[in-house]
C-alpha cells in the first residue's frame, strides 16, 4: 500500500537514471508511483506488477521521454500524459516500448497530446489493453496476442503511421478478440498487416488509408494484407475517401506457406472488408481463398471506383459493389490438387456501373 512521488506541477524537470518499479507483492492494497514535471521527464525502464498504478506526467507536461520498456503485468495500470511523448529505441535491451501483460492496462496520451513516437513495438497480451492517443502518432509495430487489445488514435487524431507490422494473434474458444483498432484522418502502414487465428481482428478507419509496402518476403507469398485462420481485417469505412493497398489483400482459410502443423480447430474462415470512395489494390489484388473466407468490397455503399484484380478460389467468396467504374481482372477459379480430388471453385459477384479488363 505504499506510494512513491517524484516531482510536482511546480517541478520543471525530472530525470531518473535507472529503473522505476511498483509492486504490490500479491497484496490487496495498491501501490502507486507518480512522476510529475512541467517541462521534461526523462526515464529509463518503468514497470508495474499486480495491484500497482503508475502515472507519468500530466496534460501540461511539455515532453515525456522513455529510454526503455514500459512494462505492466498482473493487473497493473499505467498512464502517461504530456504534449509530446516519446519512447526511444534502446538497442541494448530486447525492445523498447509499452508492453501490457496478464490483465494489465496502459494509457498513453490524450486528445491534448501533440505527438506520440514509439520507436519500437507496442504489445498487449493476455487480456491486457493499451490505448494510444495524440494528434500525430508514429509507432514501429503494433502486436496483440492471447486476447490483448490495442487502440491507436480516435476521431481527433490527424495522422497515424505504423512503420513495421500490425499483427493480431487470436485463439480458439476465446471470449474476446485479440484486436487492433487504428483511427486517424491519415493512416499509413508500411509493412504487413496480419490477423491470424480465430478471434483476431484489425480495423483501420480513416479518411485516407495507404498501405505502402511492395517489397515482401516469399514467406508471405507476395500478399501484403492477410485475414487468415479465422482473423478479420477491416480497411476503411463510410468516411474513407481513398484506400490504397500496394501489395495485395487476401482472406485465407489456410496455407502451408504461412504456418505448418496447424490444428484443424484453428482452420476457421476469415473476412476481409474494404470500403472507400476510391479503392486501389496492387500486386495480386484482392483474393478469397478457402472455405468460409470472404472478401467484401463496397458494402458501405460509397465505393465509386475500384482498381484491383479479384480472385475467388477454393470455396472463397468475393463480393464487390462499385457505383461507377471497375478496372482489373476478375475471376472465380477452380483448384484441382491431384487427379484423385474433386476440383473446388470459388464464387465471385461483381456489380459495377462499368467494367474494364478480363
Coordinates of C-alpha atoms in Angstrom, one line a residue:
X1 CA 0.0 0.0 0.0
X2 CA 3.0 2.3 -0.3
X3 CA 3.4 5.3 -2.7
X4 CA 6.3 7.0 -4.5
X5 CA 6.0 10.6 -5.6
X6 CA 8.7 12.3 -7.7
X7 CA 8.2 16.0 -8.7
X8 CA 5.1 18.1 -8.9
X9 CA 3.4 20.7 -11.1
X10 CA 6.0 23.2 -9.8
X11 CA 8.9 21.0 -10.8
X12 CA 10.4 21.8 -14.2
X13 CA 12.5 18.8 -15.0
X14 CA 12.7 15.2 -13.7
X15 CA 15.4 12.7 -14.8
X16 CA 15.7 9.2 -13.4
X17 CA 18.7 7.1 -14.4
X18 CA 17.7 3.5 -13.7
X19 CA 14.6 1.5 -13.3
X20 CA 11.3 2.7 -11.7
X21 CA 9.2 -0.2 -10.3
X22 CA 5.9 -0.5 -8.5
X23 CA 5.0 -3.8 -6.9
X24 CA 2.2 -4.9 -4.6
X25 CA 3.6 -8.4 -3.9
X26 CA 0.2 -10.2 -4.1
X27 CA -1.2 -7.7 -1.6
X28 CA -4.8 -6.5 -1.8
X29 CA -3.5 -3.0 -1.1
X30 CA -2.5 -0.9 -4.1
X31 CA 0.9 0.8 -4.5
X32 CA 1.3 3.9 -6.6
X33 CA 4.0 5.8 -8.4
X34 CA 3.5 9.4 -9.5
X35 CA 6.2 11.3 -11.5
X36 CA 5.4 14.9 -12.5
X37 CA 7.1 17.9 -14.0
X38 CA 6.0 20.9 -16.1
X39 CA 8.8 20.7 -18.8
X40 CA 10.7 17.5 -19.2
X41 CA 10.5 14.0 -17.8
X42 CA 13.3 11.6 -18.8
X43 CA 13.2 8.0 -17.6
X44 CA 14.8 4.6 -18.3
X45 CA 12.6 1.5 -17.8
X46 CA 9.3 1.6 -15.9
X47 CA 7.5 -1.4 -14.6
X48 CA 4.5 -2.3 -12.5
X49 CA 3.2 -5.6 -11.1
X50 CA -0.1 -6.8 -9.5
X51 CA -2.1 -4.1 -7.7
X52 CA 0.0 -1.1 -8.7
X53 CA -0.6 2.1 -10.6
X54 CA 2.0 4.4 -12.3
X55 CA 1.3 7.9 -13.6
X56 CA 3.8 9.8 -15.5
X57 CA 3.3 13.5 -16.5
X58 CA 0.1 15.5 -16.9
X59 CA -1.6 17.1 -19.9
X60 CA 0.6 20.3 -19.5
X61 CA 3.9 18.4 -19.3
X62 CA 5.9 19.5 -22.4
X63 CA 8.0 16.4 -23.1
X64 CA 8.0 12.8 -21.7
X65 CA 10.9 10.6 -22.9
X66 CA 11.4 7.0 -22.0
X67 CA 14.5 5.2 -23.0
X68 CA 13.5 1.6 -22.2
X69 CA 10.4 -0.6 -21.7
X70 CA 7.2 0.5 -20.0
X71 CA 6.1 -2.9 -18.7
X72 CA 2.9 -3.7 -16.8
X73 CA 1.9 -7.2 -15.6
X74 CA -0.7 -8.9 -13.5
X75 CA -3.4 -6.2 -13.5
X76 CA -1.1 -3.2 -13.1
X77 CA -2.1 0.1 -14.6
X78 CA 0.0 2.9 -16.2
X79 CA -0.9 6.4 -17.5
X80 CA 1.5 8.7 -19.5
X81 CA 0.4 12.2 -20.3
X82 CA 2.2 15.1 -21.9
X83 CA 2.2 17.3 -25.0
X84 CA 5.0 15.2 -26.6
X85 CA 5.6 11.6 -25.6
X86 CA 8.5 9.5 -27.0
X87 CA 9.8 6.0 -26.5
X88 CA 13.4 6.0 -27.8
X89 CA 14.8 2.8 -29.2
X90 CA 17.4 1.3 -26.9
X91 CA 19.5 -1.3 -28.8
X92 CA 21.0 -2.6 -25.5
X93 CA 17.7 -4.2 -24.5
X94 CA 15.4 -6.7 -26.3
X95 CA 12.9 -4.0 -27.2
X96 CA 11.7 -0.5 -26.2
X97 CA 8.1 0.5 -25.9
X98 CA 4.9 -0.2 -23.9
X99 CA 4.1 -3.8 -23.0
X100 CA 0.9 -4.9 -21.1
X101 CA 0.5 -8.5 -20.0
X102 CA -1.8 -10.6 -17.8
X103 CA -4.8 -8.3 -17.4
X104 CA -2.9 -5.0 -17.3
X105 CA -3.6 -1.7 -18.9
X106 CA -1.6 1.2 -20.3
X107 CA -2.9 4.6 -21.4
X108 CA -0.6 6.9 -23.4
X109 CA -1.5 10.4 -24.4
X110 CA -4.8 12.2 -24.7
X111 CA -6.7 14.4 -27.1
X112 CA -4.4 17.2 -25.9
X113 CA -1.2 15.4 -26.8
X114 CA 0.5 16.7 -29.9
X115 CA 2.9 13.9 -30.8
X116 CA 3.5 10.3 -29.8
X117 CA 6.5 8.5 -31.1
X118 CA 7.2 4.8 -30.2
X119 CA 10.4 3.7 -31.8
X120 CA 9.8 0.0 -31.1
X121 CA 6.7 -2.1 -30.6
X122 CA 3.5 -1.6 -28.6
X123 CA 2.3 -5.0 -27.4
X124 CA -0.7 -6.2 -25.4
X125 CA -1.0 -9.9 -24.3
X126 CA -3.2 -12.0 -22.1
X127 CA -6.4 -9.9 -21.8
X128 CA -4.5 -6.6 -21.4
X129 CA -5.2 -3.3 -23.0
X130 CA -3.2 -0.4 -24.5
X131 CA -4.7 2.9 -25.6
X132 CA -2.5 5.5 -27.5
X133 CA -3.9 8.9 -28.3
X134 CA -2.5 12.1 -29.8
X135 CA -2.6 14.4 -32.8
X136 CA 0.2 12.7 -34.7
X137 CA 1.2 9.1 -33.8
X138 CA 4.1 7.1 -35.1
X139 CA 4.7 3.5 -33.9
X140 CA 7.3 1.0 -35.1
X141 CA 4.9 -2.1 -34.8
X142 CA 1.6 -3.0 -33.1
X143 CA 1.2 -6.5 -31.7
X144 CA -1.6 -8.3 -29.8
X145 CA -1.8 -11.9 -28.6
X146 CA -4.0 -14.0 -26.4
X147 CA -6.9 -11.5 -26.4
X148 CA -4.8 -8.4 -25.9
X149 CA -6.4 -5.3 -27.3
X150 CA -4.8 -2.1 -28.6
X151 CA -6.5 1.2 -29.7
X152 CA -4.5 3.8 -31.6
X153 CA -6.0 7.2 -32.2
X154 CA -9.5 8.5 -32.2
X155 CA -11.7 11.0 -34.2
X156 CA -9.4 13.9 -33.2
X157 CA -6.2 12.2 -34.5
X158 CA -4.7 13.8 -37.6
X159 CA -2.2 11.1 -38.6
X160 CA -1.1 7.6 -37.5
X161 CA 1.9 5.9 -39.1
X162 CA 3.0 2.3 -38.4
X163 CA 6.5 1.6 -39.7
X164 CA 6.5 -2.2 -39.4
X165 CA 4.0 -4.9 -38.9
X166 CA 0.4 -4.8 -37.5
X167 CA -0.2 -8.2 -36.1
X168 CA -3.1 -9.7 -34.1
X169 CA -2.8 -13.4 -33.0
X170 CA -6.1 -14.9 -31.8
X171 CA -7.0 -18.3 -30.3
X172 CA -9.9 -20.8 -30.5
X173 CA -12.6 -20.5 -27.8
X174 CA -11.7 -17.1 -26.5
X175 CA -14.3 -14.8 -25.1
X176 CA -12.9 -11.7 -26.7
X177 CA -10.8 -10.8 -29.8
X178 CA -7.2 -10.1 -30.0
X179 CA -7.8 -6.8 -31.6
X180 CA -6.1 -3.7 -33.0
X181 CA -8.0 -0.6 -33.9
X182 CA -6.4 2.4 -35.6
X183 CA -8.3 5.6 -36.2
X184 CA -6.9 8.8 -37.8
X185 CA -7.6 11.2 -40.7
X186 CA -4.5 9.9 -42.4
X187 CA -3.3 6.3 -41.8
X188 CA 0.0 5.0 -43.3
X189 CA 1.1 1.4 -42.7
X190 CA 4.4 0.4 -44.2
X191 CA 4.6 -3.3 -43.7
X192 CA 2.5 -6.4 -43.3
X193 CA -1.0 -6.5 -41.7
X194 CA -1.8 -9.9 -40.3
X195 CA -4.9 -11.1 -38.3
X196 CA -4.2 -14.8 -37.6
X197 CA -6.2 -17.3 -35.7
X198 CA -9.9 -17.3 -34.6
X199 CA -11.0 -14.3 -32.6
X200 CA -8.4 -11.9 -34.1
X201 CA -9.3 -8.6 -35.7
X202 CA -7.7 -5.5 -37.2
X203 CA -9.6 -2.3 -38.1
X204 CA -8.2 0.8 -39.9
X205 CA -10.6 3.7 -40.1
X206 CA -9.5 7.0 -41.7
X207 CA -10.3 9.5 -44.4
X208 CA -7.2 8.3 -46.4
X209 CA -5.5 5.0 -45.8
X210 CA -2.3 3.9 -47.5
X211 CA -0.6 0.5 -47.2
X212 CA 2.7 1.1 -49.0
X213 CA 4.9 -2.0 -48.8
X214 CA 5.6 -3.8 -52.0
X215 CA 8.9 -5.4 -51.1
X216 CA 7.6 -8.5 -49.4
X217 CA 9.3 -11.8 -48.4
X218 CA 8.5 -15.1 -50.1
X219 CA 7.2 -16.3 -46.7
X220 CA 4.1 -14.2 -47.2
X221 CA 3.6 -15.2 -50.8
X222 CA 3.8 -11.6 -52.0
X223 CA 0.5 -10.6 -50.4
X224 CA 0.6 -7.6 -48.2
X225 CA -2.5 -7.9 -46.1
X226 CA -4.0 -11.1 -44.6
X227 CA -7.1 -12.0 -42.7
X228 CA -6.0 -15.6 -42.1
X229 CA -7.1 -18.5 -39.9
X230 CA -10.3 -17.0 -38.7
X231 CA -8.9 -13.5 -38.5
X232 CA -10.9 -10.5 -39.8
X233 CA -9.5 -7.3 -41.3
X234 CA -11.5 -4.1 -42.0
X235 CA -9.9 -1.4 -44.1
X236 CA -11.9 1.8 -44.4
X237 CA -15.4 2.8 -43.6
X238 CA -18.2 5.1 -44.8
X239 CA -16.0 8.1 -44.1
X240 CA -13.0 6.9 -46.1
X241 CA -12.1 8.8 -49.3
X242 CA -9.2 6.8 -50.6
X243 CA -7.8 3.3 -49.8
X244 CA -4.5 2.2 -51.4
X245 CA -3.0 -1.2 -50.8
X246 CA 0.2 -1.6 -52.7
X247 CA 0.9 -5.3 -52.1
X248 CA -2.4 -7.1 -52.3
X249 CA -5.0 -8.2 -49.8
X250 CA -6.4 -11.7 -49.0
X251 CA -8.8 -13.6 -46.8
X252 CA -7.2 -17.0 -46.4
X253 CA -8.6 -20.2 -44.8
X254 CA -5.2 -21.9 -44.6
X255 CA -1.9 -22.0 -46.5
X256 CA 1.1 -24.3 -45.8
X257 CA 3.5 -21.5 -46.6
X258 CA 2.2 -19.4 -43.6
X259 CA 2.0 -22.0 -40.8
X260 CA 2.9 -25.6 -40.6
X261 CA 1.2 -28.2 -38.4
X262 CA -1.8 -26.1 -37.7
X263 CA -4.6 -27.9 -35.8
X264 CA -7.9 -28.4 -37.6
X265 CA -9.7 -26.4 -34.9
X266 CA -7.7 -23.4 -35.8
X267 CA -8.6 -23.6 -39.5
X268 CA -11.6 -21.3 -39.4
X269 CA -12.8 -18.9 -42.1
X270 CA -11.9 -15.2 -42.3
X271 CA -13.3 -11.9 -43.6
X272 CA -11.6 -9.0 -45.4
X273 CA -13.7 -5.8 -45.8
X274 CA -12.6 -2.9 -47.9
X275 CA -14.6 0.4 -48.1
X276 CA -13.7 3.8 -49.6
X277 CA -14.9 6.1 -52.3
X278 CA -11.8 5.1 -54.4
X279 CA -10.0 1.8 -53.8
X280 CA -6.8 0.7 -55.5
X281 CA -5.2 -2.7 -54.7
X282 CA -1.9 -3.6 -56.4
X283 CA 0.1 -6.7 -56.8
X284 CA -2.2 -9.8 -56.8
X285 CA -5.3 -7.7 -56.0
X286 CA -8.0 -9.0 -53.6
X287 CA -8.2 -12.7 -53.0
X288 CA -10.6 -15.0 -51.1
X289 CA -9.0 -18.5 -50.7
X290 CA -10.6 -21.4 -48.9
X291 CA -13.7 -22.4 -47.2
X292 CA -15.6 -19.7 -45.2
X293 CA -13.4 -16.9 -46.5
X294 CA -15.0 -13.7 -47.7
X295 CA -13.6 -10.6 -49.3
X296 CA -16.3 -7.9 -49.2
X297 CA -15.7 -4.6 -51.1
X298 CA -18.0 -1.6 -51.1
X299 CA -20.5 -2.8 -48.5
X300 CA -20.8 0.7 -47.0
X301 CA -22.3 1.9 -50.3
X302 CA -19.8 4.7 -51.0
X303 CA -17.4 3.0 -53.4
X304 CA -17.3 4.7 -56.8
X305 CA -14.1 3.3 -58.3
X306 CA -12.2 0.0 -57.8
X307 CA -8.9 -0.7 -59.4
X308 CA -7.9 -4.2 -58.5
X309 CA -7.7 -7.8 -59.7
X310 CA -10.3 -10.0 -57.9
X311 CA -9.9 -13.8 -57.4
X312 CA -12.2 -16.2 -55.6
X313 CA -10.7 -19.7 -55.2
X314 CA -11.4 -23.0 -53.5
X315 CA -14.8 -22.0 -52.0
X316 CA -13.7 -18.5 -51.3
X317 CA -16.2 -15.7 -51.9
X318 CA -15.5 -12.2 -53.3
X319 CA -18.3 -9.6 -53.4
X320 CA -17.6 -6.2 -54.9
X321 CA -20.1 -3.4 -55.4
X322 CA -19.0 -0.3 -57.3
X323 CA -21.3 2.5 -58.4
X324 CA -19.1 3.8 -61.2
X325 CA -16.1 2.1 -62.7
X326 CA -14.3 -1.2 -62.1
X327 CA -10.8 -1.8 -63.6
X328 CA -9.0 -5.1 -63.4
X329 CA -9.2 -8.8 -64.0
X330 CA -11.9 -10.7 -62.1
X331 CA -12.2 -14.4 -61.8
X332 CA -13.6 -17.3 -59.9
X333 CA -11.1 -20.1 -60.3
X334 CA -11.1 -23.9 -59.8
X335 CA -8.3 -25.6 -57.9
X336 CA -7.5 -29.3 -58.6
X337 CA -4.8 -30.6 -56.3
X338 CA -4.4 -34.0 -58.0
X339 CA -6.4 -36.4 -60.1
X340 CA -8.0 -38.1 -57.0
X341 CA -9.6 -34.9 -55.8
X342 CA -12.7 -33.1 -57.0
X343 CA -12.0 -29.6 -58.3
X344 CA -13.1 -26.9 -55.9
X345 CA -14.3 -23.5 -57.2
X346 CA -14.8 -20.0 -55.8
X347 CA -17.7 -17.5 -56.1
X348 CA -17.3 -14.0 -57.5
X349 CA -20.0 -11.3 -57.6
X350 CA -19.1 -8.0 -59.2
X351 CA -21.6 -5.2 -59.6
X352 CA -20.3 -2.0 -61.3
X353 CA -21.5 0.8 -63.5
X354 CA -18.8 -0.1 -66.0
X355 CA -16.0 -2.6 -66.1
X356 CA -12.7 -2.7 -68.0
X357 CA -10.5 -5.8 -68.0
X358 CA -11.0 -9.5 -68.2

